[in-house]
């Protein structure tokens, strides 16, 4: 946090009667949402802190989800709506946890609310500001495919439906303020700090993808037609940036697409020795969806081991094979870009023959791995991480939600790569551990 | 001048009603002779509900089900079975079967939503001409 | 900047008289319900221009003022604002209205806001109807203001028709017995019992064997922590003993069980009866039993399953005088081969179906890591024993297993061979033949004195409980959850929760997570004095029901609809999910959905059609 903090907020922070809640949850992705609902349904007061302007996390950004091929938005939006309407859940979006300190049996947590530069109580989410704004910026939700306005609601089904003004790119032209029917634009809004007193904390801070250039030999950051896995998701989403599948360099429909597995995992040389658990399945899923929208395209998955270990996953994998998706046991040594922006892959097959060969594809998706999105040690928490960077689970086989600090729990990808099914289960489990912790501590709200 | 044909969109709370909102949030435009009704699931409608709608002056019905996202067990299979029986009844009563369409619309299915409407408009227009 | 632009629309479109006030109010909507006391308040929102720039809200409000049962019809710039809500509250408290329709944005945004306003005014919150004229009218018909206005009028009329046929609803309340039955005393069942007991519930833990522990009893150490299984078990047992509200029933089984959420009755094999509010299924798994001759199993004495190998290893390790050497059946074993995917990932082309005719198509999830754990244990304690690992894909996905197990095995001299589903390895005495992918598909034959089959896992036989509770079973014979993401530890019948490997293969960590998740769901239901459920369920008008029973097969929820002693259909609102499948098939129209009745929808259609 390097944003200025106004003096009023500091006064507020030192006030004696801090707002109280039973539980504070850091991260409103699917893990945080599920845990907050399970706790709120047990009559616990929950503060759900989300760094981004909308709740929903990574899941709301995905296309369809394996193994049922349900539309991700259709599974996530009902939970987002339930959490935002729940009388026991207070969702603080566009807010970050700045400090946590032990206080009695519970904690004092400082949360900084970042300025959206609008009056959130007055805004009606009508997007007139967005229509009026003349400045275009990169659209992060679409992973930089396409653009959005400098003031905009982050994506169609965002909750809350409130715009954020990108103050760094805003020209202060006043168009949004003129267009706003409720007069709610405030160019001088400041961050606000609030201290909450809570009985327990859940860390559900999720994951980020490994960088596209983690393996420079793949050119993930240089070649236009080499996509990250999340870009692949947007390309396939029913409400994606282009509305259909095309390759970014020239808008042509690709007909020979490759997925490279373990492009950011199982590799000591890039500091990620572990398996990211989800990449095999998301690649198979993306391949199936691609094959659905481009029936004549050739789709190849280069892999070492296919890890389809979850319920119904092996059957999903076998279906993909039956659909004609090529699975090739091979290591991809490097990628070169040709003049027409095609990609030349140098592969070393594990079967049939040992000679390296060059194979051309017109689009490549890198199956990047998962790394932690937040380090709890950064805010002086006594919550330790393991050598893999994820939160340590000292009571692992029996109670994996417990961290090294009593009263602080973790769930979802914060404790290691995990798919949605496993994350939701762990979030429910975390809610149970927290409920029982609060009872043991005889925590009372008043 | 004759009134424009009326198209009824039967939507589900779980998916297609939200899908229609997504279309609105994106400010996609479609014809105003479309009337959205939201229900838990269109499996609740008996065969004669559809016939009654046509009788009352509805020109086209698009059932926008939740398909595989349906939160109710067995509802989609029952619904599609029922729609098949409605088609049979429509044929018996010489009601053109293109007036009824069973489809699946998810919460973010913008383009399929718009396409279903324009397809239905076209089918009804063609029928009026003929 | 907010202004009513009806004039503009009129200018643009010329024929705005098309929908005059009279035209709307004199509509032939025959009022067939006894509705003399029904007074609807209609409120049309401008949404600060979002609606009123396209739709002439004034025309909508005026046009509905004389509609049957409408007592008040107003327009306002922001209905969701405090001032807007106050309009409604004042009209209710002054007795002018007793039903409310707001035509505004999507109900996703403010339906709840207005229901709460009704509640504050002392009116049943379900006497509210939200009409969407923003996302589904003004925003999508920008260039056709006249038609959009007409559409808004029709949609609002449909809303009025619905709400004038609406009765106040109450959430369904079911009494809950604060007692849970946990079936199965393995790690998942034990963890679940502990969590539920800590939550303040009485727990009955029923185990068919003579001790607690399940499959933890079979193994020496667990991956990835290398802890002794017996130490983990001791921790669990100590926790169980320390909790007075857990009753443990060993050597016992569920003889009979029936009921629904909040109210289950179980009879145990010993005759004891238990009344409980929730049932946690923790019935676990067993090892796959290879058929005779499968990779030499039972036809050769040097072929064993993974659990048998664990037994051998435990015996050797416990016998301190000879535990320097791997001695089995009196023989000094110099080489051991492990074959993966036995009983898992089966395919029609290469595998023989099981006794029930099915293939075990699923991956058993734990066998790769279990095998590598065994491989590393052998290498650690008997470094001179040669170890071969014959696999299809190595699936060390769990935390610390890729580096902690697989990489370790790759470095400790273990030799790996890889086969594909196209050609399974064959076993002849000590000889194993593999068409090995790692040596470019050459056929390789090597010798191993002991051959260990990494057998997969299959669910325990729980036919009795499945039949009694009508639980759903998947093609893989495991219990089926209602939805892998929306309701991952629940089944269609509320009140029954899935913990651990009765649902799918899982390792110890995952079983414990599943157990805590199932406990959380049970705690939500049993934690309160009453279980509150949505009121939108089916109901029967007994005077109309002729007992034809056509509704019964339409229902997917066991016990939700049944024939009562009067021979009439009856709905158990605690079990009904409100899909309406039964409504459609009732020839007498004796069945309907609360809050979404067929009559209401038909009246809405009429309002839309008859203009």
PDB file of C-alpha atoms in Angstrom, chain C residues 362-454:
ATOM      1  CA  UNK C 362     -11.961 -44.027 -12.443  1.00  0.00           C
ATOM      2  CA  UNK C 363      -8.509 -43.174 -11.136  1.00  0.00           C
ATOM      3  CA  UNK C 364      -8.131 -44.253  -7.496  1.00  0.00           C
ATOM      4  CA  UNK C 365      -6.183 -41.090  -6.775  1.00  0.00           C
ATOM      5  CA  UNK C 366      -4.054 -42.398  -3.910  1.00  0.00           C
ATOM      6  CA  UNK C 367      -2.226 -45.402  -5.378  1.00  0.00           C
ATOM      7  CA  UNK C 368       0.611 -43.516  -7.109  1.00  0.00           C
ATOM      8  CA  UNK C 369       1.642 -41.796  -3.904  1.00  0.00           C
ATOM      9  CA  UNK C 370       0.972 -44.897  -1.784  1.00  0.00           C
ATOM     10  CA  UNK C 371       3.184 -46.918  -4.121  1.00  0.00           C
ATOM     11  CA  UNK C 372       6.002 -44.378  -4.144  1.00  0.00           C
ATOM     12  CA  UNK C 373       5.774 -44.158  -0.353  1.00  0.00           C
ATOM     13  CA  UNK C 374       6.226 -47.958  -0.260  1.00  0.00           C
ATOM     14  CA  UNK C 375       9.037 -47.794  -2.836  1.00  0.00           C
ATOM     15  CA  UNK C 376      10.901 -45.229  -0.747  1.00  0.00           C
ATOM     16  CA  UNK C 377      10.340 -47.181   2.482  1.00  0.00           C
ATOM     17  CA  UNK C 378      11.841 -50.283   0.862  1.00  0.00           C
ATOM     18  CA  UNK C 379      14.800 -48.288  -0.471  1.00  0.00           C
ATOM     19  CA  UNK C 380      15.324 -46.645   2.896  1.00  0.00           C
ATOM     20  CA  UNK C 381      15.331 -49.802   5.004  1.00  0.00           C
ATOM     21  CA  UNK C 382      16.600 -52.319   2.459  1.00  0.00           C
ATOM     22  CA  UNK C 383      18.873 -50.332   0.153  1.00  0.00           C
ATOM     23  CA  UNK C 384      20.149 -53.469  -1.584  1.00  0.00           C
ATOM     24  CA  UNK C 385      16.743 -54.574  -2.779  1.00  0.00           C
ATOM     25  CA  UNK C 386      16.140 -53.704  -6.435  1.00  0.00           C
ATOM     26  CA  UNK C 387      12.909 -51.851  -6.986  1.00  0.00           C
ATOM     27  CA  UNK C 388      10.949 -51.585 -10.237  1.00  0.00           C
ATOM     28  CA  UNK C 389       8.004 -49.280 -10.702  1.00  0.00           C
ATOM     29  CA  UNK C 390       5.684 -50.040 -13.622  1.00  0.00           C
ATOM     30  CA  UNK C 391       3.274 -47.163 -14.199  1.00  0.00           C
ATOM     31  CA  UNK C 392       0.927 -45.460 -16.687  1.00  0.00           C
ATOM     32  CA  UNK C 393       1.048 -41.854 -15.467  1.00  0.00           C
ATOM     33  CA  UNK C 394       2.598 -40.841 -12.161  1.00  0.00           C
ATOM     34  CA  UNK C 395      -0.034 -38.819 -10.361  1.00  0.00           C
ATOM     35  CA  UNK C 396       1.779 -37.308  -7.399  1.00  0.00           C
ATOM     36  CA  UNK C 397      -0.454 -34.262  -7.332  1.00  0.00           C
ATOM     37  CA  UNK C 398      -0.765 -33.783  -3.565  1.00  0.00           C
ATOM     38  CA  UNK C 399       1.319 -31.231  -1.713  1.00  0.00           C
ATOM     39  CA  UNK C 400       4.901 -32.394  -1.105  1.00  0.00           C
ATOM     40  CA  UNK C 401       4.429 -35.626  -3.054  1.00  0.00           C
ATOM     41  CA  UNK C 402       5.939 -34.554  -6.379  1.00  0.00           C
ATOM     42  CA  UNK C 403       9.277 -33.702  -4.800  1.00  0.00           C
ATOM     43  CA  UNK C 404       8.869 -35.613  -1.527  1.00  0.00           C
ATOM     44  CA  UNK C 405       7.979 -38.956  -3.110  1.00  0.00           C
ATOM     45  CA  UNK C 406       8.380 -39.037  -6.887  1.00  0.00           C
ATOM     46  CA  UNK C 407      11.603 -37.132  -7.192  1.00  0.00           C
ATOM     47  CA  UNK C 408      13.036 -39.008  -4.239  1.00  0.00           C
ATOM     48  CA  UNK C 409      12.215 -42.329  -5.904  1.00  0.00           C
ATOM     49  CA  UNK C 410      13.767 -41.132  -9.169  1.00  0.00           C
ATOM     50  CA  UNK C 411      17.012 -40.517  -7.327  1.00  0.00           C
ATOM     51  CA  UNK C 412      17.228 -43.576  -5.079  1.00  0.00           C
ATOM     52  CA  UNK C 413      17.840 -46.106  -7.826  1.00  0.00           C
ATOM     53  CA  UNK C 414      14.263 -47.170  -8.474  1.00  0.00           C
ATOM     54  CA  UNK C 415      13.817 -48.223 -12.092  1.00  0.00           C
ATOM     55  CA  UNK C 416      10.699 -46.911 -13.818  1.00  0.00           C
ATOM     56  CA  UNK C 417       8.853 -48.532 -16.703  1.00  0.00           C
ATOM     57  CA  UNK C 418       5.863 -46.988 -18.373  1.00  0.00           C
ATOM     58  CA  UNK C 419       3.029 -48.845 -20.051  1.00  0.00           C
ATOM     59  CA  UNK C 420      -0.043 -47.605 -21.874  1.00  0.00           C
ATOM     60  CA  UNK C 421      -3.634 -48.746 -21.824  1.00  0.00           C
ATOM     61  CA  UNK C 422      -3.072 -50.344 -25.223  1.00  0.00           C
ATOM     62  CA  UNK C 423      -0.863 -53.060 -23.817  1.00  0.00           C
ATOM     63  CA  UNK C 424      -0.882 -54.054 -20.167  1.00  0.00           C
ATOM     64  CA  UNK C 425       2.214 -55.617 -18.603  1.00  0.00           C
ATOM     65  CA  UNK C 426       2.201 -59.401 -18.262  1.00  0.00           C
ATOM     66  CA  UNK C 427       3.440 -61.511 -15.362  1.00  0.00           C
ATOM     67  CA  UNK C 428       4.921 -65.032 -15.771  1.00  0.00           C
ATOM     68  CA  UNK C 429       6.478 -66.307 -12.559  1.00  0.00           C
ATOM     69  CA  UNK C 430       9.179 -63.813 -11.745  1.00  0.00           C
ATOM     70  CA  UNK C 431       9.151 -62.327 -15.229  1.00  0.00           C
ATOM     71  CA  UNK C 432       7.396 -59.096 -15.973  1.00  0.00           C
ATOM     72  CA  UNK C 433       7.111 -57.964 -19.567  1.00  0.00           C
ATOM     73  CA  UNK C 434       6.328 -54.351 -20.352  1.00  0.00           C
ATOM     74  CA  UNK C 435       6.027 -52.552 -23.656  1.00  0.00           C
ATOM     75  CA  UNK C 436       7.972 -49.632 -22.273  1.00  0.00           C
ATOM     76  CA  UNK C 437       7.281 -46.104 -23.452  1.00  0.00           C
ATOM     77  CA  UNK C 438      10.435 -44.835 -21.754  1.00  0.00           C
ATOM     78  CA  UNK C 439      12.623 -46.937 -24.040  1.00  0.00           C
ATOM     79  CA  UNK C 440      10.681 -45.932 -27.134  1.00  0.00           C
ATOM     80  CA  UNK C 441       8.112 -48.681 -26.923  1.00  0.00           C
ATOM     81  CA  UNK C 442      10.509 -51.590 -26.763  1.00  0.00           C
ATOM     82  CA  UNK C 443       9.288 -54.746 -25.081  1.00  0.00           C
ATOM     83  CA  UNK C 444      11.324 -55.223 -21.928  1.00  0.00           C
ATOM     84  CA  UNK C 445      11.344 -58.274 -19.664  1.00  0.00           C
ATOM     85  CA  UNK C 446      12.856 -58.256 -16.184  1.00  0.00           C
ATOM     86  CA  UNK C 447      12.734 -60.382 -13.054  1.00  0.00           C
ATOM     87  CA  UNK C 448      11.194 -59.528  -9.704  1.00  0.00           C
ATOM     88  CA  UNK C 449      10.933 -61.930  -6.790  1.00  0.00           C
ATOM     89  CA  UNK C 450       8.006 -60.124  -5.244  1.00  0.00           C
ATOM     90  CA  UNK C 451       5.341 -58.409  -7.323  1.00  0.00           C
ATOM     91  CA  UNK C 452       3.105 -55.856  -5.645  1.00  0.00           C
ATOM     92  CA  UNK C 453      -0.150 -54.808  -7.290  1.00  0.00           C
ATOM     93  CA  UNK C 454      -1.021 -51.168  -6.548  1.00  0.00           C
TER      94      UNK C 454
END
